[in-house]
Amino acid sequence: MSRYLVTGGAGFIGSHLVESLLAEGHAARVLDDFSTGRRENLPPAAELILGDVADPATTSAAMAGMDGCFHLAAIASVARAAEDWPGTHRVNLGGTVAVLDAARARRVPVVFASSAAVYGDCADRPLTEAAPTHPLSAYGADKLGSELHAAVATGVFGVPTVGLRFFNVFGPRQDPASPYSGVISVFAGRLRAGAPLVLHGDGEQTRDFVFVADVVAALLAAMAWRGGTAAVFNVCSGRATSIRELAATLAAIAGLPPRLTEGSPRPGDIRHSLGSPEASRAALGLGPPIPLAEGLAAVWAWLGRP
Ligand code: NAD
Ligand code: UD1
């Protein structure tokens, strides 16, 4: 049994991780400010510290007695980072530095959420971890900054770190009502409400969708990994799906006719994003990804729960 701190543990990905940690017999302590996370996402067995990850005293107190830290707390939206640059920077980079600083006294291993946003509009397909990083958003810049600080934590202070570059994560508990939510939860929510699905642009842009259970498996494997150096790995499926194809697949699962409308393209929208899962599969021993249709069925069932 180990004791883990999960920052952002009341959020979408974090709450699935907390469930898995508890199911494996570990103890989980959550540091969250409930800005987008919810208390009802947390199993009763999780210990909760309500506070700000970017406050060094709070994060240092939360780290006390822990065997490892999963750092997921962030303002996880490109759009919000554009609206409030200094505020999101304080949390998205400042929070990571506070976590790494709190970890360094006892060299507590840290696995943290980076993002495919670090690649920006790099045209490589698929994107390997060796591809150049050119973030196009403040959000992506702070994730890249988090990776650089983690390399310092490992190289200079001996803190084991692994950064995971999540691609487009989806699954139950992603809030369909939030304007900042991912396209799958938005589409599922609109299908259920009988509303048309809005394609931003022609719908031929593609994404690499990865189901949340695969992300949790990668987080757990990364905590067990001891490569010795600061590492970053993609967490992706390695499959490209166009937004149009996504809409059709989801509508078929729902048994509803897809009603599509074309809206204006999103400014700065990346045309294609596809990750290579090879390095993470080899290093972390991950199995094949959960098929998109299976994950979509889980989202649809979750939305229709009583
Ligand atoms: P989420 O918004 O559901 O989770 C983030 C959690 O962090 C929430 O519970 C929120 O309340 C908490 N939080 C925010 N600011 C905080 C602060 N100052 N102090 C303490 N807690 C704070 O989002 P998510 O999708 O679960 O994202 C988890 C992580 O994965 C984030 O770091 C995000 O940037 C990253 N990520 C997500 C995706 C995706 O597709 N969902 C893709 C790439 C990276
Ligand atoms: C997502 C993540 C971001 C992460 C990045 C990694 C979310 C909300 N954002 O950004 O945190 O860093 O991946 O690459 O998960 N779309 C529509 N109609 C809609 C909603 C979206 O056509 O109603 C389109 C968008 O224009 C975009 C695609 O669907 O082309 C995916 O959008 P979205 O789910 O918001 O995620 P990303 O912008 O890829």
Short mmCIF file of C-alpha atoms and ligand atoms in Angstrom, two decimals:
data_model
loop_
_atom_site.label_atom_id
_atom_site.label_comp_id
_atom_site.label_asym_id
_atom_site.label_seq_id
_atom_site.Cartn_x
_atom_site.Cartn_y
_atom_site.Cartn_z
CA MET A 1 0.00 0.00 0.00
CA SER A 2 1.37 3.40 -0.97
CA ARG A 3 0.12 6.92 -0.25
CA TYR A 4 -0.44 9.18 -3.22
CA LEU A 5 -1.24 12.84 -3.55
CA VAL A 6 -3.48 13.57 -6.55
CA THR A 7 -3.69 17.27 -7.35
CA GLY A 8 -6.83 17.98 -9.35
CA GLY A 9 -8.22 14.68 -8.08
CA ALA A 10 -11.82 15.93 -8.07
CA GLY A 11 -11.70 16.62 -11.82
CA PHE A 12 -12.53 14.48 -14.82
CA ILE A 13 -9.27 12.51 -15.21
CA GLY A 14 -8.18 12.84 -11.57
CA SER A 15 -11.33 11.28 -10.14
CA HIS A 16 -10.93 8.19 -12.35
CA LEU A 17 -7.33 7.91 -11.16
CA VAL A 18 -8.36 8.23 -7.50
CA GLU A 19 -10.90 5.42 -7.97
CA SER A 20 -8.22 3.15 -9.46
CA LEU A 21 -5.69 3.94 -6.72
CA LEU A 22 -8.22 3.10 -4.01
CA ALA A 23 -9.30 -0.07 -5.87
CA GLU A 24 -5.65 -1.18 -5.88
CA GLY A 25 -5.49 -0.74 -2.10
CA HIS A 26 -3.55 2.53 -2.01
CA ALA A 27 -4.39 5.63 0.00
CA ALA A 28 -5.31 8.74 -2.01
CA ARG A 29 -5.12 12.34 -0.83
CA VAL A 30 -6.69 14.92 -3.14
CA LEU A 31 -5.68 18.57 -3.35
CA ASP A 32 -8.33 20.46 -5.31
CA ASP A 33 -10.00 23.86 -5.23
CA PHE A 34 -13.23 22.64 -6.91
CA SER A 35 -12.89 25.30 -9.59
CA THR A 36 -13.95 22.73 -12.20
CA GLY A 37 -13.77 19.57 -10.08
CA ARG A 38 -16.68 18.38 -7.99
CA ARG A 39 -16.95 16.92 -4.54
CA GLU A 40 -19.39 14.27 -5.83
CA ASN A 41 -16.66 12.92 -8.15
CA LEU A 42 -14.67 11.81 -5.10
CA PRO A 43 -15.10 8.42 -3.45
CA PRO A 44 -15.65 8.77 0.32
CA ALA A 45 -12.38 6.92 1.04
CA ALA A 46 -10.32 9.71 -0.56
CA GLU A 47 -8.85 12.29 1.80
CA LEU A 48 -9.57 15.84 0.67
CA ILE A 49 -7.52 18.99 1.08
CA LEU A 50 -9.45 21.94 -0.27
CA GLY A 51 -6.87 24.45 -1.47
CA ASP A 52 -4.82 26.05 -4.19
CA VAL A 53 -2.03 24.01 -5.75
CA ALA A 54 -0.15 27.20 -6.66
CA ASP A 55 0.14 28.13 -2.98
CA PRO A 56 3.50 26.63 -1.91
CA ALA A 57 2.54 26.26 1.78
CA THR A 58 -0.67 24.37 0.92
CA THR A 59 1.06 22.08 -1.57
CA SER A 60 3.98 21.41 0.72
CA ALA A 61 1.59 20.45 3.56
CA ALA A 62 -0.34 18.20 1.15
CA MET A 63 2.89 16.44 0.08
CA ALA A 64 3.82 15.51 3.67
CA GLY A 65 3.99 11.74 4.14
CA MET A 66 3.30 10.90 0.48
CA ASP A 67 5.09 8.18 -1.52
CA GLY A 68 4.24 9.75 -4.88
CA CYS A 69 2.35 12.62 -6.47
CA PHE A 70 0.13 12.71 -9.54
CA HIS A 71 -0.09 16.37 -10.55
CA LEU A 72 -3.22 16.95 -12.62
CA ALA A 73 -4.52 20.24 -11.22
CA ALA A 74 -4.65 22.89 -13.92
CA ILE A 75 -6.97 25.27 -15.67
CA ALA A 76 -7.37 22.72 -18.42
CA SER A 77 -8.62 24.88 -21.23
CA VAL A 78 -6.85 26.57 -24.10
CA ALA A 79 -9.68 29.11 -24.39
CA ARG A 80 -9.58 30.07 -20.71
CA ALA A 81 -5.82 30.52 -20.91
CA ALA A 82 -6.38 33.03 -23.71
CA GLU A 83 -8.99 34.90 -21.64
CA ASP A 84 -6.97 35.03 -18.41
CA TRP A 85 -3.28 34.67 -19.31
CA PRO A 86 -1.73 35.68 -15.95
CA GLY A 87 -4.33 33.80 -13.89
CA THR A 88 -3.95 30.52 -15.77
CA HIS A 89 -0.15 30.89 -15.83
CA ARG A 90 -0.14 31.21 -12.05
CA VAL A 91 -1.91 27.85 -11.74
CA ASN A 92 -0.62 25.96 -14.78
CA LEU A 93 3.08 26.71 -14.38
CA GLY A 94 3.14 28.05 -10.81
CA GLY A 95 1.22 24.99 -9.61
CA THR A 96 3.75 22.64 -11.22
CA VAL A 97 6.69 24.50 -9.68
CA ALA A 98 5.00 24.40 -6.25
CA VAL A 99 4.49 20.63 -6.62
CA LEU A 100 8.09 20.00 -7.73
CA ASP A 101 9.45 22.18 -4.93
CA ALA A 102 7.31 20.36 -2.36
CA ALA A 103 8.53 17.02 -3.75
CA ARG A 104 12.22 17.80 -3.68
CA ALA A 105 12.91 17.63 0.07
CA ARG A 106 12.19 13.88 0.11
CA ARG A 107 12.53 13.27 -3.66
CA VAL A 108 8.91 12.20 -3.94
CA PRO A 109 8.27 10.90 -7.50
CA VAL A 110 5.98 13.15 -9.55
CA VAL A 111 3.93 12.14 -12.59
CA PHE A 112 2.30 15.17 -14.17
CA ALA A 113 -0.16 16.02 -16.94
CA SER A 114 1.38 17.70 -19.93
CA SER A 115 -0.50 18.05 -23.21
CA ALA A 116 -0.34 17.53 -26.96
CA ALA A 117 -0.74 21.32 -26.98
CA VAL A 118 3.07 21.52 -26.58
CA TYR A 119 3.41 20.50 -30.26
CA GLY A 120 1.30 23.41 -31.52
CA ASP A 121 0.80 23.13 -35.26
CA CYS A 122 3.78 20.84 -35.91
CA ALA A 123 2.87 19.06 -39.14
CA ASP A 124 4.41 15.66 -38.26
CA ARG A 125 1.92 12.81 -38.42
CA PRO A 126 2.10 10.96 -36.17
CA LEU A 127 3.79 13.18 -33.60
CA THR A 128 6.60 11.44 -31.75
CA GLU A 129 8.07 12.81 -28.56
CA ALA A 130 11.07 13.96 -30.62
CA ALA A 131 8.93 16.33 -32.72
CA PRO A 132 9.67 20.05 -32.26
CA THR A 133 7.57 21.85 -29.67
CA HIS A 134 5.95 25.11 -30.76
CA PRO A 135 3.01 25.80 -28.47
CA LEU A 136 0.47 28.18 -29.97
CA SER A 137 -1.36 28.89 -26.73
CA ALA A 138 -0.50 30.14 -23.25
CA TYR A 139 -1.86 26.80 -22.04
CA GLY A 140 0.58 24.85 -24.22
CA ALA A 141 3.46 27.14 -23.24
CA ASP A 142 2.78 26.49 -19.55
CA LYS A 143 2.66 22.72 -20.16
CA LEU A 144 6.02 22.93 -21.97
CA GLY A 145 7.32 25.08 -19.12
CA SER A 146 6.14 22.39 -16.70
CA GLU A 147 8.20 19.83 -18.61
CA LEU A 148 11.29 22.09 -18.45
CA HIS A 149 10.91 22.62 -14.71
CA ALA A 150 10.41 18.87 -14.21
CA ALA A 151 13.70 18.27 -16.04
CA VAL A 152 15.38 20.64 -13.57
CA ALA A 153 13.72 18.86 -10.65
CA THR A 154 15.07 15.53 -11.88
CA GLY A 155 18.46 16.62 -13.18
CA VAL A 156 19.40 19.03 -10.40
CA PHE A 157 17.36 17.93 -7.39
CA GLY A 158 16.99 14.18 -8.01
CA VAL A 159 13.18 14.17 -8.05
CA PRO A 160 11.94 11.33 -10.33
CA THR A 161 9.50 12.87 -12.83
CA VAL A 162 7.47 11.71 -15.81
CA GLY A 163 5.39 14.08 -17.94
CA LEU A 164 2.51 12.65 -19.94
CA ARG A 165 1.40 14.51 -23.05
CA PHE A 166 -2.31 13.72 -23.13
CA PHE A 167 -4.02 14.03 -26.50
CA ASN A 168 -7.85 14.42 -26.61
CA VAL A 169 -9.05 12.59 -23.52
CA PHE A 170 -12.70 11.61 -23.26
CA GLY A 171 -14.94 9.57 -20.99
CA PRO A 172 -17.63 9.71 -18.34
CA ARG A 173 -17.61 12.81 -16.03
CA GLN A 174 -16.44 15.20 -18.71
CA ASP A 175 -18.98 17.98 -18.26
CA PRO A 176 -21.25 18.32 -21.35
CA ALA A 177 -22.59 21.63 -20.06
CA SER A 178 -19.25 23.43 -19.97
CA PRO A 179 -18.36 25.57 -22.97
CA TYR A 180 -14.74 24.54 -22.33
CA SER A 181 -15.46 20.82 -22.48
CA GLY A 182 -14.16 18.41 -25.12
CA VAL A 183 -16.03 17.83 -28.37
CA ILE A 184 -17.21 14.34 -27.42
CA SER A 185 -19.00 15.43 -24.27
CA VAL A 186 -20.40 18.48 -26.08
CA PHE A 187 -21.73 16.31 -28.93
CA ALA A 188 -23.15 13.67 -26.58
CA GLY A 189 -24.92 16.34 -24.52
CA ARG A 190 -26.41 17.97 -27.61
CA LEU A 191 -27.54 14.63 -29.06
CA ARG A 192 -29.31 13.84 -25.82
CA ALA A 193 -30.95 17.27 -25.81
CA GLY A 194 -32.07 16.80 -29.44
CA ALA A 195 -29.90 19.72 -30.57
CA PRO A 196 -27.85 19.72 -33.77
CA LEU A 197 -24.12 19.06 -33.63
CA VAL A 198 -22.10 22.09 -34.65
CA LEU A 199 -19.02 21.45 -36.76
CA HIS A 200 -16.50 24.24 -36.37
CA GLY A 201 -15.46 24.50 -40.01
CA ASP A 202 -15.84 21.61 -42.44
CA GLY A 203 -15.54 18.88 -39.79
CA GLU A 204 -12.66 17.25 -41.66
CA GLN A 205 -10.14 18.23 -38.97
CA THR A 206 -8.86 15.17 -37.09
CA ARG A 207 -8.02 14.36 -33.50
CA ASP A 208 -6.47 11.48 -31.57
CA PHE A 209 -9.09 10.54 -28.98
CA VAL A 210 -7.93 8.53 -25.99
CA PHE A 211 -10.32 7.00 -23.45
CA VAL A 212 -9.88 8.00 -19.82
CA ALA A 213 -9.25 4.41 -18.63
CA ASP A 214 -6.22 4.26 -20.94
CA VAL A 215 -5.00 7.55 -19.46
CA VAL A 216 -5.31 6.16 -15.94
CA ALA A 217 -3.36 3.04 -17.00
CA ALA A 218 -0.60 5.31 -18.35
CA LEU A 219 -0.52 7.40 -15.16
CA LEU A 220 -0.16 4.29 -12.97
CA ALA A 221 2.52 2.78 -15.20
CA ALA A 222 4.42 6.08 -15.27
CA MET A 223 4.52 6.14 -11.47
CA ALA A 224 6.11 2.68 -11.50
CA TRP A 225 8.60 3.63 -14.24
CA ARG A 226 12.16 4.39 -13.17
CA GLY A 227 14.06 5.42 -16.27
CA GLY A 228 16.44 7.58 -14.30
CA THR A 229 16.01 10.70 -16.42
CA ALA A 230 13.12 13.15 -16.68
CA ALA A 231 10.90 11.65 -19.35
CA VAL A 232 7.92 12.76 -21.39
CA PHE A 233 5.59 10.36 -23.18
CA ASN A 234 2.59 10.77 -25.45
CA VAL A 235 -0.67 9.35 -24.16
CA CYS A 236 -2.76 8.79 -27.26
CA SER A 237 -4.47 6.08 -29.27
CA GLY A 238 -2.46 6.50 -32.46
CA ARG A 239 -5.73 6.72 -34.47
CA ALA A 240 -6.98 9.82 -36.27
CA THR A 241 -10.73 10.49 -36.30
CA SER A 242 -12.33 13.39 -38.15
CA ILE A 243 -14.93 15.40 -36.26
CA ARG A 244 -17.48 14.51 -38.93
CA GLU A 245 -16.73 10.79 -38.50
CA LEU A 246 -16.96 11.22 -34.73
CA ALA A 247 -20.42 12.78 -35.04
CA ALA A 248 -21.63 9.90 -37.23
CA THR A 249 -20.22 7.20 -34.92
CA LEU A 250 -21.72 8.77 -31.82
CA ALA A 251 -25.11 9.24 -33.46
CA ALA A 252 -25.09 5.59 -34.57
CA ILE A 253 -24.35 4.47 -30.99
CA ALA A 254 -27.17 6.69 -29.74
CA GLY A 255 -29.50 5.34 -32.43
CA LEU A 256 -30.33 8.89 -33.46
CA PRO A 257 -30.03 10.57 -36.85
CA PRO A 258 -27.01 12.91 -36.87
CA ARG A 259 -28.14 16.48 -37.42
CA LEU A 260 -25.08 18.51 -38.37
CA THR A 261 -24.63 22.21 -38.89
CA GLU A 262 -21.48 23.92 -40.07
CA GLY A 263 -20.39 26.81 -37.86
CA SER A 264 -17.44 29.10 -38.30
CA PRO A 265 -14.00 27.57 -37.76
CA ARG A 266 -12.43 28.18 -34.37
CA PRO A 267 -9.61 30.70 -34.52
CA GLY A 268 -6.29 28.89 -34.11
CA ASP A 269 -7.89 25.43 -34.38
CA ILE A 270 -5.24 22.82 -35.19
CA ARG A 271 -6.13 20.96 -38.39
CA HIS A 272 -4.71 17.54 -37.59
CA SER A 273 -3.43 16.09 -34.33
CA LEU A 274 -2.25 12.49 -34.19
CA GLY A 275 0.15 11.05 -31.67
CA SER A 276 2.54 8.12 -31.84
CA PRO A 277 1.92 5.79 -28.90
CA GLU A 278 5.01 3.68 -29.66
CA ALA A 279 7.42 5.11 -27.07
CA SER A 280 4.91 5.04 -24.22
CA ARG A 281 3.78 1.53 -25.12
CA ALA A 282 7.35 0.27 -25.13
CA ALA A 283 8.50 2.07 -21.96
CA LEU A 284 5.33 1.79 -19.90
CA GLY A 285 4.13 -1.58 -21.20
CA LEU A 286 0.69 -0.30 -22.18
CA GLY A 287 -1.77 -2.53 -24.02
CA PRO A 288 -3.84 -1.62 -27.10
CA PRO A 289 -6.14 1.36 -26.64
CA ILE A 290 -9.83 0.99 -25.91
CA PRO A 291 -11.66 1.30 -29.27
CA LEU A 292 -13.33 4.67 -29.85
CA ALA A 293 -16.81 3.13 -30.26
CA GLU A 294 -16.47 1.33 -26.93
CA GLY A 295 -15.49 4.54 -25.17
CA LEU A 296 -18.29 6.47 -26.85
CA ALA A 297 -20.80 3.85 -25.69
CA ALA A 298 -19.56 4.33 -22.12
CA VAL A 299 -20.00 8.11 -22.38
CA TRP A 300 -23.51 7.71 -23.82
CA ALA A 301 -24.50 5.26 -21.05
CA TRP A 302 -23.10 7.61 -18.39
CA LEU A 303 -25.08 10.56 -19.72
CA GLY A 304 -28.26 8.52 -19.64
CA ARG A 305 -27.76 7.28 -16.08
CA PRO A 306 -30.75 7.77 -13.80
P1 NAD B 1 -10.54 19.07 -15.03
O1 NAD B 1 -10.82 20.54 -15.15
O2 NAD B 1 -11.70 18.16 -14.90
O3 NAD B 1 -9.52 18.80 -13.84
C1 NAD B 1 -8.64 19.77 -13.31
C2 NAD B 1 -8.80 19.75 -11.79
O4 NAD B 1 -7.88 20.69 -11.23
C3 NAD B 1 -10.20 20.17 -11.33
O5 NAD B 1 -10.67 19.27 -10.35
C4 NAD B 1 -9.98 21.57 -10.75
O6 NAD B 1 -10.93 21.88 -9.75
C5 NAD B 1 -8.56 21.44 -10.24
N1 NAD B 1 -7.88 22.73 -10.10
C6 NAD B 1 -7.83 23.75 -11.02
N2 NAD B 1 -7.13 24.78 -10.52
C7 NAD B 1 -6.70 24.41 -9.27
C8 NAD B 1 -5.93 25.05 -8.27
N3 NAD B 1 -5.45 26.30 -8.42
N4 NAD B 1 -5.69 24.37 -7.11
C9 NAD B 1 -6.18 23.13 -6.94
N5 NAD B 1 -6.93 22.48 -7.85
C10 NAD B 1 -7.17 23.10 -9.01
O7 NAD B 1 -9.66 18.69 -16.32
P2 NAD B 1 -9.08 17.29 -16.81
O8 NAD B 1 -9.51 17.14 -18.22
O9 NAD B 1 -9.36 16.22 -15.81
O10 NAD B 1 -7.52 17.62 -16.83
C11 NAD B 1 -6.59 17.05 -15.93
C12 NAD B 1 -5.19 17.42 -16.40
O11 NAD B 1 -4.95 16.86 -17.70
C13 NAD B 1 -4.92 18.91 -16.54
O12 NAD B 1 -3.61 19.19 -16.13
C14 NAD B 1 -5.08 19.16 -18.02
O13 NAD B 1 -4.38 20.31 -18.43
C15 NAD B 1 -4.52 17.90 -18.59
N6 NAD B 1 -4.95 17.60 -19.96
C16 NAD B 1 -6.26 17.25 -20.22
C17 NAD B 1 -6.64 16.95 -21.53
C18 NAD B 1 -8.04 16.54 -21.88
O14 NAD B 1 -8.30 16.23 -23.07
N7 NAD B 1 -8.97 16.49 -20.93
C19 NAD B 1 -5.70 17.01 -22.56
C20 NAD B 1 -4.39 17.38 -22.27
C21 NAD B 1 -4.03 17.64 -20.96
C1 UD1 B 2 -7.99 19.52 -26.64
C2 UD1 B 2 -8.09 19.81 -25.17
C3 UD1 B 2 -6.91 20.58 -24.67
C4 UD1 B 2 -5.67 19.80 -24.99
C5 UD1 B 2 -5.61 19.54 -26.49
C6 UD1 B 2 -4.43 18.63 -26.78
C7 UD1 B 2 -10.39 19.87 -24.43
C8 UD1 B 2 -11.57 20.74 -24.18
N1 UD1 B 2 -9.32 20.53 -24.88
O1 UD1 B 2 -8.14 20.70 -27.46
O2 UD1 B 2 -6.99 20.73 -23.26
O3 UD1 B 2 -4.53 20.49 -24.60
O4 UD1 B 2 -6.78 18.86 -26.92
O5 UD1 B 2 -4.22 18.58 -28.14
O6 UD1 B 2 -10.41 18.68 -24.24
N2 UD1 B 2 -15.37 20.97 -32.33
C9 UD1 B 2 -16.48 21.05 -33.14
N3 UD1 B 2 -17.69 21.27 -32.54
C10 UD1 B 2 -17.84 21.40 -31.18
C11 UD1 B 2 -16.69 21.33 -30.35
C12 UD1 B 2 -15.46 21.12 -30.98
O7 UD1 B 2 -16.39 20.95 -34.37
O8 UD1 B 2 -18.99 21.57 -30.72
C13 UD1 B 2 -14.06 20.70 -32.96
C14 UD1 B 2 -13.01 21.76 -32.63
O9 UD1 B 2 -13.08 22.83 -33.54
C15 UD1 B 2 -11.73 20.93 -32.78
C16 UD1 B 2 -12.15 19.52 -32.37
O10 UD1 B 2 -13.57 19.49 -32.44
O11 UD1 B 2 -11.31 20.92 -34.12
C17 UD1 B 2 -11.71 19.15 -30.96
O12 UD1 B 2 -12.07 20.23 -30.10
P1 UD1 B 2 -11.93 20.12 -28.50
O13 UD1 B 2 -12.54 18.86 -28.02
O14 UD1 B 2 -12.43 21.41 -27.94
O15 UD1 B 2 -10.37 19.95 -28.22
P2 UD1 B 2 -9.02 20.60 -28.80
O16 UD1 B 2 -9.26 21.98 -29.29
O17 UD1 B 2 -8.42 19.61 -29.74
#
